Amino acid sequence: MVIEASPNSYRRISTLLNYLQGGNITTTTLALVCLYEVITYDAPCLQALIDGKAVKLFLNVIEANFLGVRKCQFAALRCLSKLINCRVLQKDVMSTRGVFLLFRCLNNSDYELMLSAIQMISDISSDPSSWAASRDCGGVQKLINLLNAHQTKLTCTSQTSKSDLLKLKLTVAQYAAKSLSILYKDEENRRVACASNIINVCQFWIRSKHQNVTIPILILLQHLSLASSFRKQVNDSGMITDVLHHLRSNNMELKQAAADLILTVKACIVGTIGTCFKNPVLREMVKKTNGIEVMVSFLQTTYIPLIVNLNDALAKGSDDLEILSQYLQLDAVQLIWSCLKNSDFQVQSSAATALCTILKNIKNSNLQLENSLDGIECIIDLLASKRKELLIPACTLIHNLAKDKNALSVLVEFNVASHLMRLMKTNDKRLLQQLCLAVASCCSFKKGCEKFADCGITPSLLKHLKAKDKPLRITAASALSRIASLPDWCSVVSQNRIIPVRIIK
């Protein structure tokens, strides 16, 4: 129903609110039904709701405990559900009293009332201000109990078939899991869960075919797994075997939730990505179970923690020649190159670091570099960043790539000399060392050496000959010696230093 924003809205709402205070159940129910139809977010309506203390009146109805009040309570919950998204009234709905009464409705075996309340709880749980109140009123434990809704006896006011009743129970469990998956972002709420028997009911839903419940269960397990004690419970339960099964699901949301959970708890799971490669036996098991293929396929995900961990794991696996050959067959290296285009710096940094290791372990690197021009351009783009987390692996990658003539030619075309020259002003020792390594590698061939000589990098390299850091002095000296070997340059001794000076013809 569309209501015009006029003073009539104020009077209509005010009148209906007055009927709620009469004490007559029939009148109250009818008034609530009418309110649900006419409540809008226009100014007169909102002002009437505020002046008439509508939220308080709705909560009074929900709190009532006398015969025949059930229809009134259901109608009051529907009205509150309309106000939950209104910022002006939201605070009143999510007050300690409001949260307590919503969770109290979960004690009722009446399905419609319970479902209406738990849907609202799912909505208010997204606001951190409700987390403490949900815990203090025992709401977290009630939601855990409702995960067993499939075993709970519920009643409905209308005739319902067994199959429909099962669907209703599944809906209750779904909203309970969804609410918990948000509430468990709070550390105190996680402690409540870790002290309960939630691990068993979670395992039940992970093994079930009801994906609408399984997905929020997997998400709440991600939050719970932040607690080391719970990670041990997950590991001991053998649940990960069931989670791995979902990695082959056609439901991408389910597949993603399962992968995220695996990565969340990988520190405590024997045989997970990265950790598997450190153990020869587990490494062989990953190969035989198509583990490499599964990991490479996940590189196309958009979930940042997953990509970062996969880049790290794939780099560790590149020590194995058989796994390396699989990378080539699956275009894994190209997918990692594409990660350099990701807008997230963590993904870019992990990709650059992984490429340093993988390319170093590939004997025939030319095969990979043939189709990596876009990747090299991305590396040059990374040099414009101000983040050391990106600059250091980018310089390391240039150091490795420049050892190949073809790659160096591409780097020179993208004016790598001027980019590295600009970074020479940094005071970061680690970055300086990788910079000098990159310069030295680029100067290993005449073409690169000439470019760096022309951009005037000599004074910067000379300055680093005084550095206390020995590796930095060595790399700076190496680069200088290569510049000095150019035909148009000669070595001149000045103040006990050998300086490359260009010969002017």
Coordinates of C-alpha atoms in Angstrom, one line a residue:
M1 CA 0.0 0.0 0.0
V2 CA 1.4 3.4 -1.0
I3 CA 0.8 6.2 1.6
E4 CA 1.3 9.8 0.7
A5 CA 3.6 11.8 2.9
S6 CA 1.0 14.1 4.6
P7 CA -0.3 15.0 8.1
N8 CA -3.0 12.3 7.5
S9 CA -0.2 9.7 7.9
Y10 CA 0.6 11.1 11.3
R11 CA -3.0 11.0 12.5
R12 CA -3.6 7.5 11.1
I13 CA -0.5 6.0 12.8
S14 CA -1.2 7.8 16.1
T15 CA -4.8 6.5 16.2
L16 CA -3.8 2.9 15.5
L17 CA -1.1 3.1 18.2
N18 CA -3.7 4.3 20.7
Y19 CA -5.7 1.1 20.0
L20 CA -2.7 -1.0 21.2
Q21 CA -3.1 0.4 24.7
G22 CA -6.7 -0.6 25.2
G23 CA -6.1 -4.1 26.4
N24 CA -8.5 -5.8 24.1
I25 CA -6.8 -8.7 22.2
T26 CA -9.0 -8.5 19.1
T27 CA -8.6 -4.7 18.8
T28 CA -4.9 -4.9 19.4
T29 CA -4.5 -7.6 16.7
L30 CA -6.5 -5.7 14.1
A31 CA -4.6 -2.5 14.9
L32 CA -1.3 -4.3 14.4
V33 CA -2.4 -5.8 11.1
C34 CA -3.4 -2.3 9.9
L35 CA -0.2 -0.8 11.1
Y36 CA 1.8 -3.3 9.2
E37 CA 0.0 -2.2 6.0
V38 CA 0.4 1.6 6.5
I39 CA 3.9 1.9 8.0
T40 CA 6.1 3.8 5.7
Y41 CA 9.4 5.7 6.0
D42 CA 7.9 9.2 5.2
A43 CA 8.5 11.9 7.8
P44 CA 5.0 12.2 9.3
C45 CA 4.7 8.4 9.7
L46 CA 8.1 8.1 11.4
Q47 CA 7.4 11.1 13.6
A48 CA 4.1 9.4 14.7
L49 CA 5.9 6.2 15.4
I50 CA 8.5 8.0 17.5
D51 CA 6.0 10.2 19.4
G52 CA 3.7 7.2 20.0
K53 CA 6.6 5.1 21.3
A54 CA 5.7 2.4 18.8
V55 CA 8.7 0.1 19.4
K56 CA 8.0 0.0 23.1
L57 CA 4.3 -0.9 22.5
F58 CA 5.3 -3.6 20.0
L59 CA 7.7 -5.1 22.6
N60 CA 5.0 -4.9 25.3
V61 CA 2.8 -7.1 23.1
I62 CA 5.6 -9.6 22.5
E63 CA 6.3 -9.7 26.2
A64 CA 2.7 -10.4 27.1
N65 CA 2.0 -13.8 28.5
F66 CA -1.7 -14.6 28.6
L67 CA -4.1 -16.8 26.7
G68 CA -4.8 -16.0 23.1
V69 CA -2.0 -13.5 22.7
R70 CA -0.2 -15.5 20.0
K71 CA -1.7 -13.7 17.0
C72 CA -1.0 -10.4 18.6
Q73 CA 2.7 -11.3 19.1
F74 CA 3.1 -12.5 15.5
A75 CA 1.5 -9.3 14.2
A76 CA 3.8 -7.2 16.5
L77 CA 6.9 -9.1 15.2
R78 CA 5.9 -8.3 11.6
C79 CA 5.6 -4.6 12.4
L80 CA 9.0 -4.7 14.1
S81 CA 10.5 -6.4 11.1
K82 CA 9.5 -3.3 9.0
L83 CA 11.2 -1.0 11.5
I84 CA 14.5 -2.9 11.8
N85 CA 16.0 -1.2 8.7
C86 CA 15.0 2.3 9.8
R87 CA 18.0 4.1 11.4
V88 CA 15.8 6.3 13.5
L89 CA 14.0 3.4 15.2
Q90 CA 16.7 0.7 14.9
K91 CA 18.4 1.6 18.1
D92 CA 15.1 1.0 20.1
V93 CA 14.5 -2.3 18.4
M94 CA 18.1 -3.5 19.2
S95 CA 17.9 -2.4 22.8
T96 CA 18.8 -4.9 25.5
R97 CA 15.1 -5.4 26.1
G98 CA 14.4 -5.8 22.4
V99 CA 17.1 -8.4 21.9
F100 CA 16.1 -10.3 25.0
L101 CA 12.4 -10.5 23.9
L102 CA 13.3 -11.6 20.4
F103 CA 15.4 -14.5 21.7
R104 CA 12.7 -15.4 24.2
C105 CA 10.4 -16.1 21.3
L106 CA 12.8 -18.9 20.4
N107 CA 11.6 -20.8 23.4
N108 CA 8.2 -21.1 21.8
S109 CA 7.4 -24.3 19.9
D110 CA 5.1 -22.4 17.6
Y111 CA 6.9 -22.5 14.3
E112 CA 5.5 -19.2 12.7
L113 CA 6.4 -17.2 15.8
M114 CA 9.8 -18.7 16.1
L115 CA 10.6 -18.2 12.4
S116 CA 9.5 -14.6 12.4
A117 CA 11.7 -13.9 15.5
I118 CA 14.8 -15.8 14.2
Q119 CA 14.5 -13.9 10.8
M120 CA 14.7 -10.7 12.7
I121 CA 17.6 -11.9 14.8
S122 CA 19.4 -12.8 11.6
D123 CA 19.0 -9.1 10.5
I124 CA 20.0 -7.5 13.8
S125 CA 23.0 -9.7 14.2
S126 CA 24.8 -7.8 11.5
D127 CA 25.0 -4.8 13.9
P128 CA 27.9 -5.3 16.4
S129 CA 25.9 -3.4 19.1
S130 CA 23.6 -6.5 19.4
W131 CA 26.4 -9.0 20.0
A132 CA 26.9 -8.6 23.7
A133 CA 23.1 -8.5 24.4
S134 CA 22.7 -11.7 22.4
R135 CA 25.2 -13.4 24.5
D136 CA 24.1 -12.0 27.9
C137 CA 20.5 -13.2 27.4
G138 CA 21.6 -16.7 26.5
G139 CA 20.7 -16.1 22.9
V140 CA 23.9 -17.7 21.4
Q141 CA 23.2 -21.0 23.2
K142 CA 19.6 -20.9 22.0
L143 CA 20.7 -20.5 18.4
I144 CA 23.1 -23.5 18.9
N145 CA 20.2 -25.5 20.2
L146 CA 18.1 -24.5 17.1
L147 CA 20.7 -26.1 14.8
N148 CA 19.0 -29.3 16.0
A149 CA 15.7 -28.0 14.8
H150 CA 15.3 -31.1 12.6
Q151 CA 15.0 -33.1 15.8
T152 CA 12.7 -30.6 17.5
K153 CA 8.9 -30.9 17.7
L154 CA 7.3 -27.8 16.3
T155 CA 3.6 -26.9 16.0
C156 CA 1.9 -25.0 13.2
T157 CA -1.5 -23.2 13.3
S158 CA -2.4 -24.6 9.9
Q159 CA -2.4 -28.1 8.6
T160 CA 1.1 -29.0 7.3
S161 CA 2.4 -32.1 5.6
K162 CA 5.5 -33.9 6.9
S163 CA 7.6 -32.7 3.9
D164 CA 6.5 -29.0 4.4
L165 CA 7.2 -29.3 8.2
L166 CA 10.7 -30.6 7.4
K167 CA 11.2 -27.6 5.1
L168 CA 10.1 -25.3 7.9
K169 CA 12.5 -26.9 10.3
L170 CA 15.3 -26.5 7.8
T171 CA 14.5 -22.9 7.5
V172 CA 14.8 -22.4 11.2
A173 CA 18.2 -24.2 11.2
Q174 CA 19.3 -22.1 8.3
Y175 CA 18.6 -18.8 10.0
A176 CA 20.1 -20.0 13.2
A177 CA 23.3 -20.9 11.4
K178 CA 23.3 -17.6 9.5
S179 CA 22.9 -15.6 12.8
L180 CA 25.7 -17.5 14.5
S181 CA 28.0 -17.1 11.5
I182 CA 27.8 -13.3 12.2
L183 CA 27.7 -13.4 16.0
Y184 CA 30.8 -15.5 16.0
K185 CA 32.8 -12.6 14.7
D186 CA 32.8 -11.5 18.4
E187 CA 35.5 -13.2 20.5
E188 CA 33.4 -13.6 23.6
N189 CA 30.6 -15.3 21.6
R190 CA 33.2 -17.6 20.1
R191 CA 34.2 -18.7 23.7
V192 CA 30.6 -19.6 24.4
A193 CA 30.5 -21.8 21.3
C194 CA 33.8 -23.5 22.0
A195 CA 32.5 -24.5 25.4
S196 CA 29.4 -26.1 23.8
N197 CA 28.8 -29.3 21.8
I198 CA 28.4 -27.3 18.5
I199 CA 31.1 -29.3 16.8
N200 CA 28.8 -32.4 16.5
V201 CA 25.8 -30.6 15.1
C202 CA 28.1 -28.7 12.6
Q203 CA 29.5 -32.0 11.4
F204 CA 25.9 -33.3 10.9
W205 CA 25.0 -30.4 8.6
I206 CA 28.3 -30.5 6.7
R207 CA 27.5 -34.1 5.8
S208 CA 23.9 -33.2 4.9
K209 CA 22.5 -32.5 1.4
H210 CA 20.8 -29.3 2.6
Q211 CA 23.2 -26.7 1.2
N212 CA 21.2 -23.7 2.5
V213 CA 22.2 -24.8 6.0
T214 CA 25.6 -26.2 5.1
I215 CA 26.9 -22.9 3.7
P216 CA 26.4 -20.7 6.8
I217 CA 27.6 -23.6 8.9
L218 CA 30.9 -23.5 7.0
I219 CA 31.1 -19.7 7.4
L220 CA 30.5 -19.9 11.2
L221 CA 33.2 -22.6 11.5
Q222 CA 35.6 -20.2 9.8
H223 CA 35.1 -17.7 12.7
L224 CA 35.2 -20.4 15.4
S225 CA 38.5 -21.7 13.9
L226 CA 40.2 -18.5 14.9
A227 CA 40.3 -20.0 18.4
S228 CA 43.1 -22.6 18.7
S229 CA 41.1 -24.8 21.0
F230 CA 38.3 -25.1 18.4
R231 CA 40.8 -25.7 15.6
K232 CA 41.9 -28.8 17.6
Q233 CA 38.3 -30.0 17.9
V234 CA 37.9 -29.6 14.1
N235 CA 41.1 -31.5 13.5
D236 CA 40.2 -34.3 15.9
S237 CA 36.7 -34.7 14.6
G238 CA 37.9 -35.6 11.1
M239 CA 35.5 -33.0 9.7
I240 CA 38.0 -31.7 7.1
T241 CA 37.4 -34.9 5.1
D242 CA 33.8 -34.0 4.8
V243 CA 34.6 -30.4 4.0
L244 CA 37.0 -31.5 1.2
H245 CA 34.0 -33.3 -0.4
H246 CA 32.4 -30.0 -1.0
L247 CA 35.3 -28.7 -3.1
R248 CA 33.9 -30.7 -6.0
S249 CA 30.4 -29.2 -5.6
N250 CA 28.7 -27.4 -8.5
N251 CA 27.5 -24.8 -6.1
M252 CA 30.2 -22.1 -6.2
E253 CA 29.1 -20.5 -3.0
L254 CA 29.3 -23.9 -1.2
K255 CA 32.6 -24.6 -2.9
Q256 CA 34.0 -21.3 -1.8
A257 CA 32.9 -21.6 1.8
A258 CA 34.5 -25.0 2.0
A259 CA 37.8 -23.7 0.5
D260 CA 37.8 -20.7 2.9
L261 CA 37.3 -23.0 5.9
I262 CA 40.1 -25.2 4.8
L263 CA 42.5 -22.3 4.6
T264 CA 41.3 -20.8 7.9
V265 CA 42.2 -24.0 9.8
K266 CA 45.2 -25.0 7.6
A267 CA 47.6 -24.4 10.5
C268 CA 46.2 -27.3 12.3
I269 CA 45.4 -29.7 9.5
V270 CA 47.9 -32.2 8.3
G271 CA 48.1 -32.4 4.6
T272 CA 46.6 -28.9 3.8
I273 CA 47.9 -26.6 1.1
G274 CA 51.5 -25.7 1.5
T275 CA 52.0 -27.9 4.6
C276 CA 51.5 -31.0 2.4
F277 CA 54.5 -30.1 0.2
K278 CA 56.9 -30.1 3.2
N279 CA 56.2 -33.8 3.8
P280 CA 57.2 -36.2 1.0
V281 CA 54.5 -38.7 1.8
L282 CA 51.8 -36.1 1.9
R283 CA 53.2 -34.5 -1.2
E284 CA 52.8 -37.7 -3.1
M285 CA 49.2 -38.0 -1.8
V286 CA 48.4 -34.6 -3.2
K287 CA 49.7 -35.6 -6.6
K288 CA 47.7 -38.8 -6.7
T289 CA 44.4 -37.1 -5.6
N290 CA 44.5 -34.3 -8.3
G291 CA 45.3 -31.9 -5.5
I292 CA 47.4 -29.7 -7.8
E293 CA 44.6 -29.4 -10.4
V294 CA 42.2 -28.4 -7.7
M295 CA 44.5 -25.7 -6.2
V296 CA 45.3 -24.2 -9.7
S297 CA 41.6 -24.0 -10.4
F298 CA 41.1 -21.9 -7.3
L299 CA 43.5 -19.3 -8.6
Q300 CA 40.6 -17.9 -10.5
T301 CA 38.7 -17.1 -7.3
T302 CA 38.2 -13.5 -6.0
Y303 CA 38.6 -14.4 -2.4
I304 CA 41.9 -12.7 -1.4
P305 CA 43.1 -14.9 1.5
L306 CA 42.6 -17.9 -0.7
I307 CA 44.6 -16.5 -3.5
V308 CA 47.5 -15.4 -1.2
N309 CA 47.7 -18.8 0.4
L310 CA 47.5 -20.6 -2.9
N311 CA 50.4 -18.5 -4.3
D312 CA 52.5 -19.4 -1.3
A313 CA 51.6 -23.1 -1.5
L314 CA 52.2 -23.4 -5.3
A315 CA 55.6 -21.8 -4.8
K316 CA 56.5 -24.4 -2.1
G317 CA 55.4 -27.2 -4.4
S318 CA 57.6 -25.9 -7.3
D319 CA 60.6 -27.7 -5.7
D320 CA 59.2 -30.9 -7.2
L321 CA 59.8 -31.4 -10.9
E322 CA 56.7 -33.5 -11.4
I323 CA 54.5 -30.8 -9.8
L324 CA 56.3 -28.2 -11.9
S325 CA 55.4 -30.0 -15.1
Q326 CA 51.8 -30.0 -13.9
Y327 CA 52.0 -26.3 -13.5
L328 CA 53.1 -26.0 -17.1
Q329 CA 50.3 -28.2 -18.3
L330 CA 47.6 -26.3 -16.3
D331 CA 49.0 -22.8 -17.1
A332 CA 49.5 -22.2 -13.4
V333 CA 52.3 -19.8 -14.0
Q334 CA 50.2 -17.7 -16.3
L335 CA 47.5 -17.6 -13.7
I336 CA 50.0 -16.4 -11.1
W337 CA 51.2 -13.8 -13.6
S338 CA 47.6 -12.6 -13.9
C339 CA 47.5 -12.1 -10.1
L340 CA 49.9 -9.2 -10.6
K341 CA 46.9 -7.3 -12.1
N342 CA 44.8 -7.8 -9.0
S343 CA 44.0 -4.5 -7.2
D344 CA 44.8 -6.0 -3.8
F345 CA 48.5 -5.5 -2.8
Q346 CA 48.6 -8.7 -0.8
V347 CA 47.7 -10.7 -3.9
Q348 CA 50.2 -8.8 -6.0
S349 CA 53.0 -9.3 -3.4
S350 CA 52.3 -13.0 -3.0
A351 CA 52.2 -13.5 -6.7
A352 CA 55.5 -11.7 -7.3
T353 CA 57.1 -13.7 -4.5
A354 CA 55.7 -17.0 -5.8
L355 CA 57.0 -16.2 -9.3
C356 CA 60.5 -15.6 -8.0
T357 CA 60.6 -19.1 -6.6
I358 CA 58.7 -20.9 -9.4
L359 CA 60.7 -19.3 -12.2
K360 CA 63.9 -20.0 -10.4
N361 CA 62.9 -23.7 -10.3
I362 CA 61.9 -23.9 -13.9
K363 CA 64.8 -25.0 -16.2
N364 CA 63.2 -23.9 -19.4
S365 CA 62.2 -20.5 -18.3
N366 CA 62.0 -19.2 -22.0
L367 CA 58.9 -21.3 -22.4
Q368 CA 57.2 -19.4 -19.7
L369 CA 58.4 -16.0 -20.8
E370 CA 57.1 -16.2 -24.3
N371 CA 53.6 -15.4 -23.2
S372 CA 54.5 -13.2 -20.2
L373 CA 54.9 -9.8 -21.7
D374 CA 51.7 -8.6 -20.0
G375 CA 53.1 -9.9 -16.7
I376 CA 56.4 -8.0 -17.1
E377 CA 54.5 -4.9 -17.8
C378 CA 52.6 -5.5 -14.5
I379 CA 55.9 -5.8 -12.7
I380 CA 56.9 -2.4 -14.0
D381 CA 53.6 -1.0 -12.8
L382 CA 54.3 -2.4 -9.3
L383 CA 57.5 -0.3 -9.2
A384 CA 55.3 2.8 -9.0
S385 CA 53.9 1.6 -5.6
K386 CA 54.9 3.1 -2.3
R387 CA 54.5 -0.2 -0.5
K388 CA 57.7 -2.1 0.4
E389 CA 55.7 -5.3 0.4
L390 CA 55.3 -4.9 -3.4
L391 CA 58.6 -3.2 -4.3
I392 CA 60.8 -5.8 -2.7
P393 CA 59.4 -8.9 -4.5
A394 CA 59.1 -6.9 -7.7
C395 CA 62.8 -6.1 -7.6
T396 CA 63.6 -9.7 -6.8
L397 CA 61.5 -10.8 -9.7
I398 CA 63.3 -8.4 -12.0
H399 CA 66.6 -9.7 -10.7
N400 CA 65.6 -13.2 -11.7
L401 CA 64.0 -12.3 -15.1
A402 CA 66.9 -10.1 -16.2
K403 CA 69.2 -13.1 -16.4
D404 CA 67.4 -14.1 -19.5
K405 CA 68.2 -12.0 -22.6
N406 CA 64.6 -12.1 -24.0
A407 CA 63.1 -11.0 -20.7
L408 CA 65.7 -8.3 -20.3
S409 CA 64.9 -6.9 -23.7
V410 CA 61.3 -6.5 -22.7
L411 CA 62.3 -4.9 -19.3
V412 CA 64.5 -2.4 -21.2
E413 CA 61.6 -1.6 -23.5
F414 CA 59.5 -0.8 -20.5
N415 CA 62.2 1.6 -19.3
V416 CA 63.0 -0.4 -16.2
A417 CA 66.2 1.6 -15.7
S418 CA 64.5 4.9 -14.9
H419 CA 62.0 3.1 -12.6
L420 CA 64.8 1.4 -10.6
M421 CA 66.8 4.7 -10.6
R422 CA 63.9 6.5 -9.0
L423 CA 63.7 4.0 -6.1
M424 CA 67.4 4.4 -5.3
K425 CA 66.5 7.2 -3.0
T426 CA 65.0 4.8 -0.5
N427 CA 66.5 4.3 3.0
D428 CA 65.1 0.8 3.4
K429 CA 68.1 -1.7 3.5
R430 CA 66.1 -4.7 2.2
L431 CA 64.7 -2.8 -0.7
L432 CA 68.1 -1.3 -1.5
Q433 CA 69.7 -4.7 -1.6
Q434 CA 67.1 -6.1 -3.9
L435 CA 67.3 -2.9 -6.1
C436 CA 71.1 -3.3 -6.5
L437 CA 70.6 -7.0 -7.3
A438 CA 68.1 -6.0 -10.0
V439 CA 70.4 -3.4 -11.4
A440 CA 73.4 -5.8 -11.4
S441 CA 71.3 -8.4 -13.2
C442 CA 70.0 -5.9 -15.8
C443 CA 73.6 -4.8 -16.4
S444 CA 74.8 -8.3 -17.1
F445 CA 74.0 -7.7 -20.8
K446 CA 75.3 -4.7 -22.8
K447 CA 71.9 -3.4 -23.7
G448 CA 70.7 -3.2 -20.1
C449 CA 74.1 -1.9 -19.0
E450 CA 73.9 1.0 -21.4
K451 CA 70.4 2.0 -20.3
F452 CA 71.4 2.2 -16.7
A453 CA 74.6 4.1 -17.5
D454 CA 72.7 6.6 -19.6
C455 CA 70.1 7.3 -16.8
G456 CA 72.9 8.4 -14.4
I457 CA 72.8 5.6 -11.9
T458 CA 76.5 5.7 -11.1
P459 CA 76.4 8.3 -8.2
S460 CA 73.7 6.3 -6.4
L461 CA 75.7 3.1 -6.7
L462 CA 78.9 4.8 -5.5
K463 CA 77.1 6.0 -2.4
H464 CA 76.2 2.4 -1.5
L465 CA 79.9 1.4 -1.7
K466 CA 80.1 3.0 1.8
A467 CA 77.2 1.0 3.2
K468 CA 77.7 -1.1 6.4
D469 CA 75.7 -3.9 4.8
K470 CA 78.2 -6.1 3.0
P471 CA 75.7 -7.7 0.5
L472 CA 74.6 -4.2 -0.5
R473 CA 78.3 -3.1 -1.1
I474 CA 78.9 -6.3 -3.1
T475 CA 75.9 -5.8 -5.4
A476 CA 76.6 -2.1 -5.9
A477 CA 80.2 -2.9 -6.8
S478 CA 79.1 -5.6 -9.2
A479 CA 76.8 -3.2 -11.0
L480 CA 79.5 -0.5 -11.2
S481 CA 82.0 -2.9 -12.6
R482 CA 79.7 -3.9 -15.4
I483 CA 79.0 -0.2 -16.3
A484 CA 82.8 0.4 -16.3
S485 CA 83.2 -2.4 -18.8
L486 CA 81.3 -0.5 -21.5
P487 CA 83.4 0.6 -24.5
D488 CA 82.6 4.3 -24.0
W489 CA 83.4 4.1 -20.3
C490 CA 86.7 3.7 -18.4
S491 CA 87.6 3.2 -14.7
V492 CA 89.2 6.2 -13.0
V493 CA 90.7 6.1 -9.5
S494 CA 89.5 9.1 -7.5
Q495 CA 90.0 9.4 -3.7
N496 CA 90.8 5.7 -3.5
R497 CA 87.7 4.7 -5.3
I498 CA 87.2 3.3 -8.8
I499 CA 84.6 5.4 -10.6
P500 CA 83.2 4.6 -14.0
V501 CA 83.4 7.7 -16.1
R502 CA 82.0 8.1 -19.6
I503 CA 84.4 9.1 -22.4
I504 CA 83.1 12.1 -24.4
K505 CA 84.2 11.8 -28.0

